[in-house]
Short mmCIF file of C-alpha atoms and ligand atoms in Angstrom, two decimals:
data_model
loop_
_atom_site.label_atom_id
_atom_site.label_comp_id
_atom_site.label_asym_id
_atom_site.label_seq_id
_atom_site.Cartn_x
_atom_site.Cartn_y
_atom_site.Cartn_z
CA UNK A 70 33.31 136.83 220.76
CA UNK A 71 32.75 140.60 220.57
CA UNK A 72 31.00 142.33 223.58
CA UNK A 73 27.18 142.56 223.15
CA UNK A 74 26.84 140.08 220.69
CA UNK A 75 24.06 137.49 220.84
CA UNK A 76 24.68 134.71 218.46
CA UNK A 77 26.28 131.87 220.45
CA UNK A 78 29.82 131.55 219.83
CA UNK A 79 31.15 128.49 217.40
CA UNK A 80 31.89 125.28 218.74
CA UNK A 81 35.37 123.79 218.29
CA UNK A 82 35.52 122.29 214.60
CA UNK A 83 38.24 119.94 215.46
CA UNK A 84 36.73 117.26 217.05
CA UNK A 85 34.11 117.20 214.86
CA UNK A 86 35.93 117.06 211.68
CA UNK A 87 38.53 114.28 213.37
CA UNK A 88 35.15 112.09 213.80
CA UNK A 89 34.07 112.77 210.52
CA UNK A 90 37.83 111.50 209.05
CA UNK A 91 37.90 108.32 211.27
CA UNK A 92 34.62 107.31 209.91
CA UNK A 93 32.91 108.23 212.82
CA UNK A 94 28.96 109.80 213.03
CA UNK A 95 28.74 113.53 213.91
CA UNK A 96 25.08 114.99 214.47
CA UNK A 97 24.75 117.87 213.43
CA UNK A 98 21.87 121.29 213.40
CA UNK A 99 20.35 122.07 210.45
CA UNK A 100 17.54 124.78 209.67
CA UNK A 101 15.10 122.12 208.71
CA UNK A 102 15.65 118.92 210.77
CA UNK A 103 18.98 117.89 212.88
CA UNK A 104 20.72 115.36 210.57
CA UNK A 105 22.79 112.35 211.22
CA UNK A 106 25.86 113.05 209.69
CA UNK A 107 29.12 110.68 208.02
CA UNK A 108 31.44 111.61 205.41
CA UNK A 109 29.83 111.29 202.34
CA UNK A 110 33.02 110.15 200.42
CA UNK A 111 33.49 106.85 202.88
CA UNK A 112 31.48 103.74 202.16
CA UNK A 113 32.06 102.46 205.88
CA UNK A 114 31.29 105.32 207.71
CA UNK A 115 28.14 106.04 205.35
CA UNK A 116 27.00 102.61 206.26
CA UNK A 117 26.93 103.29 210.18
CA UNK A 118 24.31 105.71 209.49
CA UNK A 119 22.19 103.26 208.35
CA UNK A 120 22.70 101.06 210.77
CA UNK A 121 22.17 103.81 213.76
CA UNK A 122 18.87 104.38 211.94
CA UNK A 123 17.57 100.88 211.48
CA UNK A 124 16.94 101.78 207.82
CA UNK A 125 17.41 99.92 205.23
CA UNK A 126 20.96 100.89 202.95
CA UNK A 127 18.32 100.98 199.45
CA UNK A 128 17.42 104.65 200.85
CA UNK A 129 19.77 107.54 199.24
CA UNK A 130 20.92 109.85 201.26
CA UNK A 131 21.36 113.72 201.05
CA UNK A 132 25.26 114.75 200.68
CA UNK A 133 25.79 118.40 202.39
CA UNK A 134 27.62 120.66 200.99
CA UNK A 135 29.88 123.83 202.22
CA UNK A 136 28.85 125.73 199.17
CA UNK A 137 27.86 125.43 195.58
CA UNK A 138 30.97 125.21 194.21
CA UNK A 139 31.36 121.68 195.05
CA UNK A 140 28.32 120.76 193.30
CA UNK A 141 30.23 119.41 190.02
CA UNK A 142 32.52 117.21 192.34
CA UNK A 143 29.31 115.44 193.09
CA UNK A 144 27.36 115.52 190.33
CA UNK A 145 27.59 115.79 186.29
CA UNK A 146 25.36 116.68 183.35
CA UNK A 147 23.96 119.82 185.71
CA UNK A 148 21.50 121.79 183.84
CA UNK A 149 21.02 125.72 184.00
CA UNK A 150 17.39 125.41 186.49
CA UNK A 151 20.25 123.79 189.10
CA UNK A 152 22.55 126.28 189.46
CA UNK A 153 19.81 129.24 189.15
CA UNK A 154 17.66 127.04 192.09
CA UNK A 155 21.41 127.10 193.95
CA UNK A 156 21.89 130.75 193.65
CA UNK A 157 18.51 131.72 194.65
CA UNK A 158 18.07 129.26 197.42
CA UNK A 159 21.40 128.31 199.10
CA UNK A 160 22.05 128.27 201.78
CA UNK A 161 18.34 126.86 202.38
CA UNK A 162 15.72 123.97 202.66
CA UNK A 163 16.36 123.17 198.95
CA UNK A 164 17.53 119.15 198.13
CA UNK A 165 18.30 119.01 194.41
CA UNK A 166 18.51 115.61 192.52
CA UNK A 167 21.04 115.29 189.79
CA UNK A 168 22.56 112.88 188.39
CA UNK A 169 25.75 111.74 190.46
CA UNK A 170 29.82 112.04 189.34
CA UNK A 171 31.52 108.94 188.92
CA UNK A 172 33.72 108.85 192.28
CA UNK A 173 30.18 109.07 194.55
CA UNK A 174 29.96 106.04 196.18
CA UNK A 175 26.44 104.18 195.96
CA UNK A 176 26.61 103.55 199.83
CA UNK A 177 25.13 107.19 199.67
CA UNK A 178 23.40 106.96 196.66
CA UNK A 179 21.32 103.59 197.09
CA UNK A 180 22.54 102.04 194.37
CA UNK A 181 21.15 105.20 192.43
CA UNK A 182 22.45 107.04 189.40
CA UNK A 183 21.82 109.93 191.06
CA UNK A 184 23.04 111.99 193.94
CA UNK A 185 20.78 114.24 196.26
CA UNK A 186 22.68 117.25 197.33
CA UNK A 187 22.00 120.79 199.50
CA UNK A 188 23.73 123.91 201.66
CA UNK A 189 22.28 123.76 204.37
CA UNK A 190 21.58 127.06 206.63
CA UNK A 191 22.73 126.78 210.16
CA UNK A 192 26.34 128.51 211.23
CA UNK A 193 27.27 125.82 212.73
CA UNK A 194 27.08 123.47 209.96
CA UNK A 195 28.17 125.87 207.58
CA UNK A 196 31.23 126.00 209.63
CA UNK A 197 32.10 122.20 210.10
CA UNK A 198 31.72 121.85 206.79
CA UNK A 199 33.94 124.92 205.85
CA UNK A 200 36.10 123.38 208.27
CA UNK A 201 36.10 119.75 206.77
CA UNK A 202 36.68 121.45 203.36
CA UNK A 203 40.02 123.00 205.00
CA UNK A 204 41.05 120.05 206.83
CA UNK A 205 40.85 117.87 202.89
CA UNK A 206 37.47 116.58 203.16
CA UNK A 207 37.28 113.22 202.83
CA UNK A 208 38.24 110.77 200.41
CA UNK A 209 39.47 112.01 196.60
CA UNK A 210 39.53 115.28 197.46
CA UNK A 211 35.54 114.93 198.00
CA UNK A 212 34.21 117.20 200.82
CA UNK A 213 30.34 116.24 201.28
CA UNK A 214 28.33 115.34 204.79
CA UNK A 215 25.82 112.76 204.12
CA UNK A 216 23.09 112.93 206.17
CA UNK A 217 19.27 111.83 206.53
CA UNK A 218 17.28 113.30 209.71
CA UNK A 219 18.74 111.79 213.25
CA UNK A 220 15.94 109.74 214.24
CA UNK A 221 15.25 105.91 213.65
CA UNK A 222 13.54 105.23 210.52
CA UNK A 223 9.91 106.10 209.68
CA UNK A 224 9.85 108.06 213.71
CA UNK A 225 9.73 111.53 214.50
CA UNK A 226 12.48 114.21 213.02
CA UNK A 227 14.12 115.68 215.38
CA UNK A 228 14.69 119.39 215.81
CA UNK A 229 17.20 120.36 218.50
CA UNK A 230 19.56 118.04 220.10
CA UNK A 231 17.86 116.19 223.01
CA UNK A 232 15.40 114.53 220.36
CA UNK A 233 18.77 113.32 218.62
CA UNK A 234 20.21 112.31 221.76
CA UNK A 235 16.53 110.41 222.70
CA UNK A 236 16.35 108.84 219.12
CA UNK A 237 19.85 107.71 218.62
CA UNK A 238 22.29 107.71 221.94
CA UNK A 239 25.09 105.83 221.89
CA UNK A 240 25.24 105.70 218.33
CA UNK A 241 26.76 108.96 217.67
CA UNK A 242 30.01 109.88 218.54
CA UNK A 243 29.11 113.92 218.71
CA UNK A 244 25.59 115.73 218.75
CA UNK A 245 26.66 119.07 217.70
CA UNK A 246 24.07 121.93 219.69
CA UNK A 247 22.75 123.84 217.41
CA UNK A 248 19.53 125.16 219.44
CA UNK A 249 15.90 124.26 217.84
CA UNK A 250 15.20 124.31 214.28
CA UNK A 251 13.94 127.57 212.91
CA UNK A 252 12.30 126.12 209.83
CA UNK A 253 11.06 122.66 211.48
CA UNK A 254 10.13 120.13 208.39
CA UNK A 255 12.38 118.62 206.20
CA UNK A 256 13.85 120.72 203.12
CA UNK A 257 11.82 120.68 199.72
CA UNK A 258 13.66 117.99 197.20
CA UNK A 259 13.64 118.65 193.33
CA UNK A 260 13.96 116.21 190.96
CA UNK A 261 16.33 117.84 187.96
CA UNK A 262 17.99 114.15 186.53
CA UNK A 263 15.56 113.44 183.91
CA UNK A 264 16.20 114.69 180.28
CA UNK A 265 13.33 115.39 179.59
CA UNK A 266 10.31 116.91 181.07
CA UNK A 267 9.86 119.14 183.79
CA UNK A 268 11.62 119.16 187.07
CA UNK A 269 9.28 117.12 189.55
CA UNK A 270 9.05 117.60 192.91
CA UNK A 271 9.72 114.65 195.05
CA UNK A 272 8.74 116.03 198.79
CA UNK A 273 7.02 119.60 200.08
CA UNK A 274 8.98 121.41 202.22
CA UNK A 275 9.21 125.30 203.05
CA UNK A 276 10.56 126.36 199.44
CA UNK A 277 7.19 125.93 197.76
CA UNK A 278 6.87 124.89 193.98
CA UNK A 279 5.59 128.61 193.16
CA UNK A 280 8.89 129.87 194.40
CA UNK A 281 10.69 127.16 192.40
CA UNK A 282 8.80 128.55 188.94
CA UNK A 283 9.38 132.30 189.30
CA UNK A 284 13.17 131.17 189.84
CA UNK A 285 13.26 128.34 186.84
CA UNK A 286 10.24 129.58 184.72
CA UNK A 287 9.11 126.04 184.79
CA UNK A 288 6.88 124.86 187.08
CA UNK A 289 7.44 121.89 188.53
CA UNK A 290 5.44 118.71 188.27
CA UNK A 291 3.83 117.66 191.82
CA UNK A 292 3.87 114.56 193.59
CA UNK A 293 1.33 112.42 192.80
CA UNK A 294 2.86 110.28 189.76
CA UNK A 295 5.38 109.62 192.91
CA UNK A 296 3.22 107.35 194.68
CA UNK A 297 2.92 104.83 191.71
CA UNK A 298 7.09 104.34 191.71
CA UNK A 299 8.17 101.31 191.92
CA UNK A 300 10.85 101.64 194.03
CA UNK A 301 10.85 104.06 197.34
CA UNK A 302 12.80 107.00 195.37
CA UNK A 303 12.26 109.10 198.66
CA UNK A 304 11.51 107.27 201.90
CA UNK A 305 9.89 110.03 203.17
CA UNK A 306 7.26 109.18 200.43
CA UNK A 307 7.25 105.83 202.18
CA UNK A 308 3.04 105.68 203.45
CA UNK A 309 3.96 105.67 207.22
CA UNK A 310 6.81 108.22 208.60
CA UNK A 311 7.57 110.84 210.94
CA UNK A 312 5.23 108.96 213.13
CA UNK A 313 4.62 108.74 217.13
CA UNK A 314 3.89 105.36 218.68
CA UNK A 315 0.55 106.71 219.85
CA UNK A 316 -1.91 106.25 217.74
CA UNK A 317 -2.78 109.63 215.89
CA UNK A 318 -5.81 110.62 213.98
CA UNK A 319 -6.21 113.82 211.84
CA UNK A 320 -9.73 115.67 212.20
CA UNK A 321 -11.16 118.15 211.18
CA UNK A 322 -11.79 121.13 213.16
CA UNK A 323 -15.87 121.15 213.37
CA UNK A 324 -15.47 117.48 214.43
CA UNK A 325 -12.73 117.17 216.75
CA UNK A 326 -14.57 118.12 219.82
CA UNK A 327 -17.31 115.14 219.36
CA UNK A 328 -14.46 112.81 218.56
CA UNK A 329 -12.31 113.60 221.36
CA UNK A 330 -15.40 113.25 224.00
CA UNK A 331 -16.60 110.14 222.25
CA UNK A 332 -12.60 108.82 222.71
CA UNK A 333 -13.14 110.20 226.36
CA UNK A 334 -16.45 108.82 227.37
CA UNK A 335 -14.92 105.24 226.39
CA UNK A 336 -12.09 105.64 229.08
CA UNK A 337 -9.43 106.74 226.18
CA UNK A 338 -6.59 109.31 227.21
CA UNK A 339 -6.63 111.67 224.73
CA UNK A 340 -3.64 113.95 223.01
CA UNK A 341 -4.80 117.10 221.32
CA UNK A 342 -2.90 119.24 219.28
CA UNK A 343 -5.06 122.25 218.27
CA UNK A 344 -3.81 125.45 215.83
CA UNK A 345 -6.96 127.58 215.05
CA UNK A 346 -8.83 129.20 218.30
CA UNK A 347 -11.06 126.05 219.88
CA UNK A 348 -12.03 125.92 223.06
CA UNK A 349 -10.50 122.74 224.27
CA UNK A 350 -12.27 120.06 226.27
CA UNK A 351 -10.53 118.57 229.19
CA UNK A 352 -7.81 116.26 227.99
CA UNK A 353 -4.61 114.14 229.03
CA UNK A 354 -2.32 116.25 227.17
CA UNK A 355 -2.71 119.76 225.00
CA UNK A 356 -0.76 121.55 222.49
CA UNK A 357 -1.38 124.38 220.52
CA UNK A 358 0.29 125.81 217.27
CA UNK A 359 0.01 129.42 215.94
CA UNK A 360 -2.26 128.82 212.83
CA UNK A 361 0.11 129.75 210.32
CA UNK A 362 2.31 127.38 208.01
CA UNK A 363 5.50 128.43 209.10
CA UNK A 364 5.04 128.97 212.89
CA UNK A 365 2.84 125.65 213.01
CA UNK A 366 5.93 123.91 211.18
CA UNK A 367 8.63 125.49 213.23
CA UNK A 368 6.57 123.44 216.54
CA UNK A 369 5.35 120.83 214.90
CA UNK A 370 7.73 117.60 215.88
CA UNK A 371 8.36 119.00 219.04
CA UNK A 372 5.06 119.07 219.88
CA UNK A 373 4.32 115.45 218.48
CA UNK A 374 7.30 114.29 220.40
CA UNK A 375 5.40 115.24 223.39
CA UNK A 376 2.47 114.10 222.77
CA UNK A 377 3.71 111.02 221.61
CA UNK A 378 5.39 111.28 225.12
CA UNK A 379 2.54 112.23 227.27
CA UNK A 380 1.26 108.60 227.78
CA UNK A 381 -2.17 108.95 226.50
CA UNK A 382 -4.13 106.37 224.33
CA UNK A 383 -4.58 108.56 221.35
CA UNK A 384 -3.33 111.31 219.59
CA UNK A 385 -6.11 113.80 217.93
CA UNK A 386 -4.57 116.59 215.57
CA UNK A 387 -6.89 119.39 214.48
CA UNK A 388 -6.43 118.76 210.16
CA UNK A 389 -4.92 121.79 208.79
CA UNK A 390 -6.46 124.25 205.90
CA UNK A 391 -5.94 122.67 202.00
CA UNK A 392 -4.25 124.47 199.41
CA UNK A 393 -0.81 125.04 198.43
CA UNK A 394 0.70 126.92 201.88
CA UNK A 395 -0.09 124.15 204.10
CA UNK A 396 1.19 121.56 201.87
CA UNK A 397 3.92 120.32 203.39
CA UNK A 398 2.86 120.75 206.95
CA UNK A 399 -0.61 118.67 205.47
CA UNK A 400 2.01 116.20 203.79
CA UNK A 401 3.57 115.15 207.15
CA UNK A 402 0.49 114.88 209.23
CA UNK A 403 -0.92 112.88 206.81
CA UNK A 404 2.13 110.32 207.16
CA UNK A 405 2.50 110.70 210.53
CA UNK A 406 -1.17 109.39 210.86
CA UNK A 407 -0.53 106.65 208.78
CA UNK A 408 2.85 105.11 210.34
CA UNK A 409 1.74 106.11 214.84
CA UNK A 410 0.01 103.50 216.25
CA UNK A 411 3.11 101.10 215.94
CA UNK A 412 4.92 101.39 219.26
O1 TXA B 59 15.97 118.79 205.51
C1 TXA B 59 16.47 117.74 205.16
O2 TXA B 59 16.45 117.35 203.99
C2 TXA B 59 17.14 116.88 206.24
C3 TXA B 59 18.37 117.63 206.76
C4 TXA B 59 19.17 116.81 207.73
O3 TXA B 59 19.15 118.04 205.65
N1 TXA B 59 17.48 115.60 205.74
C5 TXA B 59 16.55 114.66 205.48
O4 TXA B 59 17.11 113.45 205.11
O5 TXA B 59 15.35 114.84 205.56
P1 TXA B 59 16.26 112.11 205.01
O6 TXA B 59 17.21 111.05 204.62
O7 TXA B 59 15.50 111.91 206.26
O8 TXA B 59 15.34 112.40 203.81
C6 TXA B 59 15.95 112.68 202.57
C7 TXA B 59 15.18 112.09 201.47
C8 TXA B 59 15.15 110.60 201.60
O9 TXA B 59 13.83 110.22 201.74
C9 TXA B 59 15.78 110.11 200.33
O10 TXA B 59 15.08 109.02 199.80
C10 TXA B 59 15.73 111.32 199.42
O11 TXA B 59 15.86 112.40 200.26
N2 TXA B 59 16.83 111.26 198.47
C11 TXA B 59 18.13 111.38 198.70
N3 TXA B 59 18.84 111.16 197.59
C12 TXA B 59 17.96 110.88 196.62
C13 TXA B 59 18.07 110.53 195.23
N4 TXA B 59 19.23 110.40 194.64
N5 TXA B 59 16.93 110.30 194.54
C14 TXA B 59 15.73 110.43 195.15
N6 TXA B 59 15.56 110.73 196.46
C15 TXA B 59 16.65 110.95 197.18
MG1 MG B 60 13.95 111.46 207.54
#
């Protein structure tokens, strides 16, 4: 490493990549979440990820890529809006649906016709997978990570290693240190398989469907039609996820106080997590996030995670501003409501 440099210097690829070829699960840093990865290409070894996550092998998975130009090795039929959304947004918090080439095994794709695929930013990932690409990749030439966030299903993502080493343990053969997540929520994933129509988004995430538009000039349909989908399409869409066992309720801000000294005065330990500038009451356990979308994103699992971890009774969240720039953060507190409660 060059004198006065501050970036941390690359881990050793190797190991890594001889995991990855013998089947084995590698962990691995991402900008959004940390995921849990396999080789993509290998039935078996995708099939250990489910099983380290207790979730059920109906759930596709997202295959990371080195660059874009593997994207046709894993998927066929791509349309124009795919490789503009690539070229504007990878490496980056962008999951694009399309529909899958023939050698992609349905261990990663649920049984789908279609294959969820990004670049992720993070060096280090970027460079195991660079490195995986050199070393072959994995089976038919193919050269894809699959990998959903490392925590057991429907809990808490985790964003820097210790959570993946709390959620999963034994399970994985590597948890590769990437520091803590600088964008903190899961990417944004695009739905570009149907024929027809416009591209619908499937989950918020940093890359916001405005910035999608100006890049596509199509904007993209929103979630709601989701809900009504027969089958769990993203499991992340699921009601209850990314959810402490404390129970958690979402208030809003001119009635938190009177709800967390009503939860008090009946012998409750109480959790706050608090963004805009309250005055907080006396409680078991306090966080506070800057009151910003990004910067309250960045925090936000972490700070869950302790909560969660605190010991208290009950978990009250300050509810976060509507409209379009909290919608992702609003998205996950919402679900993460719905699924605590279920230690
Ligand atoms: O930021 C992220 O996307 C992180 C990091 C590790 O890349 N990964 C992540 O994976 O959040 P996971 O499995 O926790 O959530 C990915 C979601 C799943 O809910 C899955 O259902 C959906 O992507 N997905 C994957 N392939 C799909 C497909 N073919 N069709 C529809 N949804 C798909
Ligand atoms: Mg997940």
């Amino acid at each position: 490493m060059s004198a006065g440099s501050n970036a941390p210097p690359l881990p050793d690829f190797a190991e890594a990549v001889r995991l990855l070829r013998a089947g084995e699960l590698v962990a691995f840093p991402t900008e959004t979440v940390y995921g849990l990865g396999a080789d993509a290409s290998n039935p078996e070894a995708v099939a250990r990820i489910f099983a380290a996550k207790g979730r059920p092998s109906s759930h596709p998975l997202i295959v990371h890529l080195p660059d874009a130009g593997h994207l046709d090795r894993w998927a066929r039929d791509i349309p124009r809006p795919a490789w503009e959304l690539a070229e504007a947004f990878w490496p980056g918090p962008l999951t694009l649906i399309l529909p899958r080439a023939p050698d992609v095994p349905h261990a990663v794709t649920g049984g789908q016709e279609t294959v969820g695929v990004r670049v992720p930013a993070h060096p280090i990932t970027l460079g195991l997978l660079r490195a995986f690409a050199r070393a072959g990749g994995g089976r038919r030439g193919l050269c894809g990570i699959a990998g959903p966030s490392a925590n057991r299903f429907g809990r808490i993502s985790p964003t820097d290693a210790a959570h993946v080493r709390e959620e999963l343990g034994a399970a994985v053969a590597l948890v590769l240190d990437g520091g803590a997540c600088e964008v903190g929520i899961e990417s944004t994933i695009l739905d570009l398989s149907r024929r027809d129509g416009p591209p619908r988004l499937l989950r918020p995430g940093h890359i916001t469907p405005g910035q999608i538009g100006k890049v596509i000039g199509e904007f993209p349909e929103l979630p709601a039609g989701m809900r009504a989908a027969a089958v769990p399409r993203v499991s992340g869409s699921l009601d209850g996820h990314y959810a402490p066992r404390t129970a958690m309720r979402l208030t809003a801000s001119d009635a938190l106080l009177r709800a967390v000294e009503d939860a008090s005065s009946q012998g409750k330990r109480c959790g706050l997590l608090l963004r805009g500038p309250l005055e907080p009451p006396a409680v078991h356990a306090l966080r506070r996030l800057p009151d910003a979308p990004d910067g309250y994103a960045r925090g936000l699992y972490a700070a869950l995670r302790e909560l969660d971890q605190a010991g208290g009774d009950l978990i009250f969240v300050e509810a976060v501003p509507p409209g379009p720039d909290w919608a992702a953060v609003a998205d996950r507190l919402r679900r993460a409501a719905r699924g605590s409660g279920k230690a």
